[in-house]
CSV table of C-alpha atoms and ligand atoms in Angstrom, one decimal:
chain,number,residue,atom,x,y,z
O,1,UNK,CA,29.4,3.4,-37.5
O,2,UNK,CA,30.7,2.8,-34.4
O,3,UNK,CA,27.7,3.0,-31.5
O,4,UNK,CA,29.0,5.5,-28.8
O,5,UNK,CA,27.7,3.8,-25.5
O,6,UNK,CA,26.2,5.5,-22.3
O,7,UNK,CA,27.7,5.0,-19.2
O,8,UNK,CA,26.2,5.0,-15.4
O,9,UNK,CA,26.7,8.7,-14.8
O,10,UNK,CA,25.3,9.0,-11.5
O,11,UNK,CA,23.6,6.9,-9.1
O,12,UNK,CA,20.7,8.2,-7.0
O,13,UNK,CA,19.7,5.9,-4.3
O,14,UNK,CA,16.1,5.6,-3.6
O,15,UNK,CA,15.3,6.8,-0.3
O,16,UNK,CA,12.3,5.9,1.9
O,17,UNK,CA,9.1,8.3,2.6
O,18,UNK,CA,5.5,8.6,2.8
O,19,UNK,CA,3.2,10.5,0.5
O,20,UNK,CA,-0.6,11.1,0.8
O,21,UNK,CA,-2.5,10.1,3.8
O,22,UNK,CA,0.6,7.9,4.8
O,23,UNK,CA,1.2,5.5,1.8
O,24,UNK,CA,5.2,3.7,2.4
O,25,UNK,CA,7.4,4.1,-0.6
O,26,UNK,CA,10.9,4.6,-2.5
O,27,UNK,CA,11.6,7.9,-3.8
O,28,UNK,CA,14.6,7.9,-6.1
O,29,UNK,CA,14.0,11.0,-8.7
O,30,UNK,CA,12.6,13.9,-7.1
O,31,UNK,CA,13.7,13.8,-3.4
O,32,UNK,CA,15.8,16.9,-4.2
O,33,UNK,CA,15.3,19.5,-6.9
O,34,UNK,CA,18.9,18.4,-8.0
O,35,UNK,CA,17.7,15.0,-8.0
O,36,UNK,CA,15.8,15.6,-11.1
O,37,UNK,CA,16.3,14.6,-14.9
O,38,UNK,CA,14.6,16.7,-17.0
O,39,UNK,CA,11.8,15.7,-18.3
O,40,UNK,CA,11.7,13.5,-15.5
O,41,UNK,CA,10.8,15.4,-12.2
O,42,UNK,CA,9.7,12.0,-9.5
O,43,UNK,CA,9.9,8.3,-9.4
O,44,UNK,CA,8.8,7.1,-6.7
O,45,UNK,CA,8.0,2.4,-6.0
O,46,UNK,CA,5.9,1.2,-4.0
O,47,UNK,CA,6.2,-2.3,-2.6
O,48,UNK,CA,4.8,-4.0,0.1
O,49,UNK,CA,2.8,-6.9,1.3
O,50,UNK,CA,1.8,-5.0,4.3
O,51,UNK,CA,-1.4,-3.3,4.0
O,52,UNK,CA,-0.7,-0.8,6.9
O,53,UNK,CA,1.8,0.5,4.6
O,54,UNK,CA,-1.2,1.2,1.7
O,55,UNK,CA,-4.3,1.0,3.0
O,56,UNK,CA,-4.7,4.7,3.7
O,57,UNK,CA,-4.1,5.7,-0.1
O,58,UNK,CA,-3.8,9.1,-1.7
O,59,UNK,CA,-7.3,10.9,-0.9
O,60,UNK,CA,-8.2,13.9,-3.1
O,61,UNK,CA,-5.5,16.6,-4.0
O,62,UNK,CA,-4.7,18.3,-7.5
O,63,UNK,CA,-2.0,19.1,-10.0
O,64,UNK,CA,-1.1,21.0,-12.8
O,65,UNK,CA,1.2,21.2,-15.2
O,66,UNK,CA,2.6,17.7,-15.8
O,67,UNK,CA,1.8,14.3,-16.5
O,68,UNK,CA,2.3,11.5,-14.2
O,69,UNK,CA,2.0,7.9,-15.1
O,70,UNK,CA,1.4,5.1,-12.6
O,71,UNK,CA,2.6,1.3,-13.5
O,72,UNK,CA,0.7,-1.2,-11.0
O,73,UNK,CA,2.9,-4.0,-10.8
O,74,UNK,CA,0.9,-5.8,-8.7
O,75,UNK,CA,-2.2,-4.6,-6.6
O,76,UNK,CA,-5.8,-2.9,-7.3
O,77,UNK,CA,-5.8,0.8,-7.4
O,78,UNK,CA,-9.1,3.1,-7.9
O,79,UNK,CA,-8.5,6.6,-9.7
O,80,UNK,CA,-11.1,8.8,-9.0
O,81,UNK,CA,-11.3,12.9,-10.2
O,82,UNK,CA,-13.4,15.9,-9.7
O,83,UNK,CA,-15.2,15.5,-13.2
O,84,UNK,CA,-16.4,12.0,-12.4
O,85,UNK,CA,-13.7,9.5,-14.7
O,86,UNK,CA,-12.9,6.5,-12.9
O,87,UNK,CA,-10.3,4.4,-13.4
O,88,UNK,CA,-9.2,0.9,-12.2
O,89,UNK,CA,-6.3,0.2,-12.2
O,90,UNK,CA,-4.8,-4.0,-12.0
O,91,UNK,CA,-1.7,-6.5,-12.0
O,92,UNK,CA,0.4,-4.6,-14.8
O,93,UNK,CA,-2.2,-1.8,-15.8
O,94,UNK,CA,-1.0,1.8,-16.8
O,95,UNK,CA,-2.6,4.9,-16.3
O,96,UNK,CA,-1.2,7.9,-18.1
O,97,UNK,CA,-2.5,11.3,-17.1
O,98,UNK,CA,-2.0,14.5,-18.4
O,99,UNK,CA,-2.8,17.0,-15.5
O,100,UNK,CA,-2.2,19.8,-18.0
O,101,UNK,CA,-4.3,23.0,-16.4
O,102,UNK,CA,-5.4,21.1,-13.3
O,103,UNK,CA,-7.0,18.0,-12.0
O,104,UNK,CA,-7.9,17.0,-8.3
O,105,UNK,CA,-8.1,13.3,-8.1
O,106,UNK,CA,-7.8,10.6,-5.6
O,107,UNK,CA,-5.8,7.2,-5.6
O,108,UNK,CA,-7.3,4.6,-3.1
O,109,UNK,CA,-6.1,0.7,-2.9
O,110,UNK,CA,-9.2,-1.2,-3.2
O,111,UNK,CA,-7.8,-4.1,-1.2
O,112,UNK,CA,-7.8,-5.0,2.5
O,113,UNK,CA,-4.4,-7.4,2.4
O,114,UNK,CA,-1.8,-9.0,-0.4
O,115,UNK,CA,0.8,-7.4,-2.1
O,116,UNK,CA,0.7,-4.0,-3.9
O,117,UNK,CA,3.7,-2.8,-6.0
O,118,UNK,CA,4.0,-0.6,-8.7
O,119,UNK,CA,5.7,2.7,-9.5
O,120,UNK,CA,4.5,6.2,-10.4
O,121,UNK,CA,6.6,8.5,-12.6
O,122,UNK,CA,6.0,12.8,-12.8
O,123,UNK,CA,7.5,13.8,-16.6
O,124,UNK,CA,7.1,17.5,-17.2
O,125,UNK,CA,5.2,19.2,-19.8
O,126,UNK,CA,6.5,22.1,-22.0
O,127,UNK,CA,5.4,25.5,-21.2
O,128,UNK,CA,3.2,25.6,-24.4
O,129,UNK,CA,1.0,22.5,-23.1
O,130,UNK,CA,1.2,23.1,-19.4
O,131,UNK,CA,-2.3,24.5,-19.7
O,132,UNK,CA,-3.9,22.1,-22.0
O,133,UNK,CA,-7.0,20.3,-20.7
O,134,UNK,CA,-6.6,17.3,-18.0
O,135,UNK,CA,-6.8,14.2,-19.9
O,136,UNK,CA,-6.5,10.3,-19.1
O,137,UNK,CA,-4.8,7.1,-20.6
O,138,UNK,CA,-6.1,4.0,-19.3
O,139,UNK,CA,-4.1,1.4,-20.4
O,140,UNK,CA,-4.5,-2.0,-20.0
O,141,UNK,CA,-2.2,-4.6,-19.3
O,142,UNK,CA,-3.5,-6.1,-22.4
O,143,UNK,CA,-2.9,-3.6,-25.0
O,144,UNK,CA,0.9,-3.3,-23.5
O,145,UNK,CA,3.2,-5.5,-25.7
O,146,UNK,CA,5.3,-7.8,-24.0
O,147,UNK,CA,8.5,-9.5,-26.1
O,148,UNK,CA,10.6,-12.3,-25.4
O,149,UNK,CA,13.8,-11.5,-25.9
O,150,UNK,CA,16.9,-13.7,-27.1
O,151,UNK,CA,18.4,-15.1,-24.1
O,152,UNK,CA,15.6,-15.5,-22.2
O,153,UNK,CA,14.4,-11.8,-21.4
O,154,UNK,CA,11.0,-10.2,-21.2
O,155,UNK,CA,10.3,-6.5,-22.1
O,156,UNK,CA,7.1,-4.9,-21.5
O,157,UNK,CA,6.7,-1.9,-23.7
O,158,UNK,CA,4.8,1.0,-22.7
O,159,UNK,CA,5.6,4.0,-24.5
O,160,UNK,CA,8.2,4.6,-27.6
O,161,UNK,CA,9.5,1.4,-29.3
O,162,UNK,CA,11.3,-1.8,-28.7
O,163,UNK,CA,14.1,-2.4,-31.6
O,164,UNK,CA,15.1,-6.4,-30.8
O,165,UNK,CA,16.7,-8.2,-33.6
O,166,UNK,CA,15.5,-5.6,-36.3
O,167,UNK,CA,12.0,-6.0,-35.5
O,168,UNK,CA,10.4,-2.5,-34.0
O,169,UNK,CA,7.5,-3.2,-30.6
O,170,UNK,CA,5.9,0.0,-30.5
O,171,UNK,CA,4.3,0.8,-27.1
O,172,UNK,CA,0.8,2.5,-26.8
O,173,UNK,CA,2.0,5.3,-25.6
O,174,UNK,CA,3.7,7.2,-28.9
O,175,UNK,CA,3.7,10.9,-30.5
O,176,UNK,CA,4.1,13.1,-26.9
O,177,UNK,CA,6.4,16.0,-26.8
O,178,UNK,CA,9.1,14.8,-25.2
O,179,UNK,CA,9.0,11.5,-26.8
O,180,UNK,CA,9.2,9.2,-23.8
O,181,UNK,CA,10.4,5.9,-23.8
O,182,UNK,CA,9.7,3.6,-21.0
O,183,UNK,CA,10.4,-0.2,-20.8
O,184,UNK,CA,10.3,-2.4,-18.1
O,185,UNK,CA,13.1,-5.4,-19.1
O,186,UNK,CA,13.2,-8.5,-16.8
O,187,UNK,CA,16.7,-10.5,-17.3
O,188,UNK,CA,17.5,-13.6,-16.6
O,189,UNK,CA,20.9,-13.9,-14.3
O,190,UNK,CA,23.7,-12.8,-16.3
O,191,UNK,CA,21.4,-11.9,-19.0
O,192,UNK,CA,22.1,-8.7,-21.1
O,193,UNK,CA,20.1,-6.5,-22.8
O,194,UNK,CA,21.8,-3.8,-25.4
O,195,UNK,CA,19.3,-1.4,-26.9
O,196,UNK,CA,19.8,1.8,-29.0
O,197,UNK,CA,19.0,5.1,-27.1
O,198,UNK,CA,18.2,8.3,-28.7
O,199,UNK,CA,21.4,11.2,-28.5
O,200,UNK,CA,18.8,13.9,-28.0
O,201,UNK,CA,17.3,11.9,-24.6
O,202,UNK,CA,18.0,12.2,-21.4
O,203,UNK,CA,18.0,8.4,-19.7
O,204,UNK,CA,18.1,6.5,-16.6
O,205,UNK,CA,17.0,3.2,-15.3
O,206,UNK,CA,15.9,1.7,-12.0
O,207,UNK,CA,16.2,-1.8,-10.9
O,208,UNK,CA,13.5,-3.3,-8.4
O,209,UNK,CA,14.9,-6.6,-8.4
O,210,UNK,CA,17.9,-8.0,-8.0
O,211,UNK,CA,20.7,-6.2,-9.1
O,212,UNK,CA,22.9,-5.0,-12.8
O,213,UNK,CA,26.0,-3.8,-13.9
O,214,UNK,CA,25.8,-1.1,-16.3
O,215,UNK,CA,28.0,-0.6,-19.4
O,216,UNK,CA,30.0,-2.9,-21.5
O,217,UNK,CA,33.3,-1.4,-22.0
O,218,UNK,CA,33.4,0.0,-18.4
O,219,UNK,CA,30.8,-1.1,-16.7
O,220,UNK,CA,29.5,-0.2,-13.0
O,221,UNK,CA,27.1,-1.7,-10.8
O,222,UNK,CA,23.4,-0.2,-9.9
O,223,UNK,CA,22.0,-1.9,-7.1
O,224,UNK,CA,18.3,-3.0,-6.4
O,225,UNK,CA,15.9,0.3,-5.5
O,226,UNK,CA,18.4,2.5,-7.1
O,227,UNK,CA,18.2,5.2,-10.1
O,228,UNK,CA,21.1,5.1,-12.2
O,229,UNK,CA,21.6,8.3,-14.7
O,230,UNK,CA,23.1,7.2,-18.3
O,231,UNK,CA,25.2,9.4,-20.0
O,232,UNK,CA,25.1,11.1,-23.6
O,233,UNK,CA,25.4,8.4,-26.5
O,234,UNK,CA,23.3,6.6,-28.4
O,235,UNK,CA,23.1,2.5,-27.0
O,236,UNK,CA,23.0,1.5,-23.8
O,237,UNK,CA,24.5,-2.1,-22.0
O,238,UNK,CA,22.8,-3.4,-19.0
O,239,UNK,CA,23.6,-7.1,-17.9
O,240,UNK,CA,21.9,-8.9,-14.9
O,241,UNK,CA,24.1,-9.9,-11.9
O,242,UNK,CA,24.9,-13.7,-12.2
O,243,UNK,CA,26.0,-14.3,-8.3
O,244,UNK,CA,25.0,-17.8,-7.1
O,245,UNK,CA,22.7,-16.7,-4.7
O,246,UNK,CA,20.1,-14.8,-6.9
O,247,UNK,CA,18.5,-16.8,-9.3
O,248,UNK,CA,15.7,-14.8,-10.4
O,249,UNK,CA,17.9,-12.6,-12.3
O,250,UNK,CA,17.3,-8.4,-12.4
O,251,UNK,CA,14.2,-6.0,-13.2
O,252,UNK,CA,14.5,-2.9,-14.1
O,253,UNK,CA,12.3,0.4,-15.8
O,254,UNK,CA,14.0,2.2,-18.7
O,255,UNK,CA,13.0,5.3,-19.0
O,256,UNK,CA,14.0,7.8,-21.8
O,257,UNK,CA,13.2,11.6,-22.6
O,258,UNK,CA,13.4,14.5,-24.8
O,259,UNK,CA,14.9,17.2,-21.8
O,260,UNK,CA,12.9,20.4,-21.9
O,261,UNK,CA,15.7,22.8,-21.2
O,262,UNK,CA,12.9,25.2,-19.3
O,263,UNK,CA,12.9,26.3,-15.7
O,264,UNK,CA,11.2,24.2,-13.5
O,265,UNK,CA,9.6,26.0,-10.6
O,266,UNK,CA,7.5,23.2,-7.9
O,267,UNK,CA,5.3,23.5,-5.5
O,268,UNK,CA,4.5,20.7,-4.4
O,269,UNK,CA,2.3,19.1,-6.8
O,270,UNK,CA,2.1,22.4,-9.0
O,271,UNK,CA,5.0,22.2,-11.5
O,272,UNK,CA,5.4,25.5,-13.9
O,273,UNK,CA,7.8,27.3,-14.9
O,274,UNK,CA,7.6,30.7,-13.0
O,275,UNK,CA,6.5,31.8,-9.6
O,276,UNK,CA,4.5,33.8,-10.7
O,277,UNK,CA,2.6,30.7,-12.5
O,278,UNK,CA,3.0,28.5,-9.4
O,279,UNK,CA,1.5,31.5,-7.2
O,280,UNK,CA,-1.6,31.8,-9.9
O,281,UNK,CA,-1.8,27.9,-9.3
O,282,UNK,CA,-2.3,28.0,-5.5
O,283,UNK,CA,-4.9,31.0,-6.0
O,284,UNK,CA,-6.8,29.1,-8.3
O,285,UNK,CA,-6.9,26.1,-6.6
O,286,UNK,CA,-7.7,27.6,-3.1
O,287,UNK,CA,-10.9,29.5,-5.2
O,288,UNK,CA,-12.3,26.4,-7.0
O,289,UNK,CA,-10.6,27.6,-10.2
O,290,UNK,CA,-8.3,25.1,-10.9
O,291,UNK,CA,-9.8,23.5,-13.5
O,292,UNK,CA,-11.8,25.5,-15.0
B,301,FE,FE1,-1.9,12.3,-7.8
């Protein structure tokens, strides 16, 4: 059977902001409610060598009613909540949280100077779990598979699985709702990588270095610190710019998702489905009831 192939649908340039006590970064996803792919509600990257752009980190604030998951490409990051879980977080460390009913947590870099880099992604939770009990994923760098890939590519699995050759990678993130998928694929120049994609997902990818062309049959170019929406079908075709200046080739995140096909109502970082919900959010988080 013939593999129908997803295209670059739409292209949403990252554009530049601050977020929490004045931390620099990218926000592709979620810098308009249209610029949303549901599950998928944010993606912001953050990179820098300056600290001034850091050092002031996200002090304590809460959420409810989705999960967000923060990849530290680079840097030293210290998670810190209102029940007392602590989490550090390294070079290539994941933390996956389910805010589910509420959580009010602070993210501060733990260094003075040096690079910090990394991205943190918002995926929505159903209505039937938007409620559930806060809960954390600490994932290590360790326990996140990385594959060498024929012609010289790396993928880094961190949730769903990696098909190469006919031999399945699962990531340590599996068995959520919406199924997530999320890769982070490092090509050399004018290195390709072709994986299957499920119909029922929703997909995009984001390149942080260098750039790609998208497609095989008609492909289209997503530049560096761009999102790049994909199309229905079931593979997908990304190939790494080969132009004679770049020689360190293309990274990019993969990210795949069962779609919820609910209304999404956000308040800042309350995401329900109602106002109603979102008003019952800011009461309870204004009276201490947040979590409980
Ligand atoms: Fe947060």
């Amino acid at each position: 059977m013939n593999k129908s192939e997803r295209q670059l649908l739409q292209v949403i340039p990252s554009h530049e902001t601050s977020d929490g006590a004045g931390v620099k970064l990218r926000r592709s996803l979620g810098q308009s409610p249209q610029a949303r792919l549901d599950p998928f509600l944010m993606l912001d990257e953050f990179g820098t060598d300056n600290p001034q752009d850091y050092i002031a980190g996200f002090p304590a604030h809460p959420h409810r009613g989705f999960e967000t998951v923060t990849y530290m490409l680079d840097g030293h990051m210290l998670h810190e909540d209102h029940l007392g879980n602590r989490g550090d977080l390294k070079n290539g460390d994941v933390q996956w949280m389910t805010a589910g009913r509420g959580i009010i947590h602070s993210e501060m870099p733990q260094q003075l100077e040096g690079r910090m880099r990394g991205f943190q992604l918002w995926i929505n939770l159903p209505a039937a779990e938007k409620m559930k009990p806060a809960a954390y994923r600490d994932i290590p760098a360790a326990s996140i598979p990385v594959v060498q890939m024929p012609g010289g590519g790396v993928a880094k699995v961190i949730a769903g699985t990696l098909q190469i050759d006919g031999r399945g990678t699962p990531g340590p993130v599996q068995g959520l709702t919406t199924a997530p998928l999320y890769f982070d694929i490092g090509l050399p120049p004018g290195g390709v990588f072709i994986h299957d994609l499920p119909p029922s997902h929703n997909a995009l990818l984001y390149v942080y270095e260098g750039d790609v062309v998208v497609g095989g049959a008609a492909p289209r170019a997503l530049l560096r610190h761009s999102a790049g929406v994909l199309s229905a079908g079931d593979a997908v075709t990304v190939r790494a710019q080969d132009n004679s200046k770049a020689d360190a080739g293309a990274r990019f995140i993969l990210l795949a998702a069962r779609p919820l096909g609910e209304p999404v109502v956000q308040y800042g970082p309350f995401v329900m489905n109602t106002r109603e919900e979102i008003e019952r959010a800011v009461a309870d988080y204004q009276s201490g009831r947040l979590t409980a």
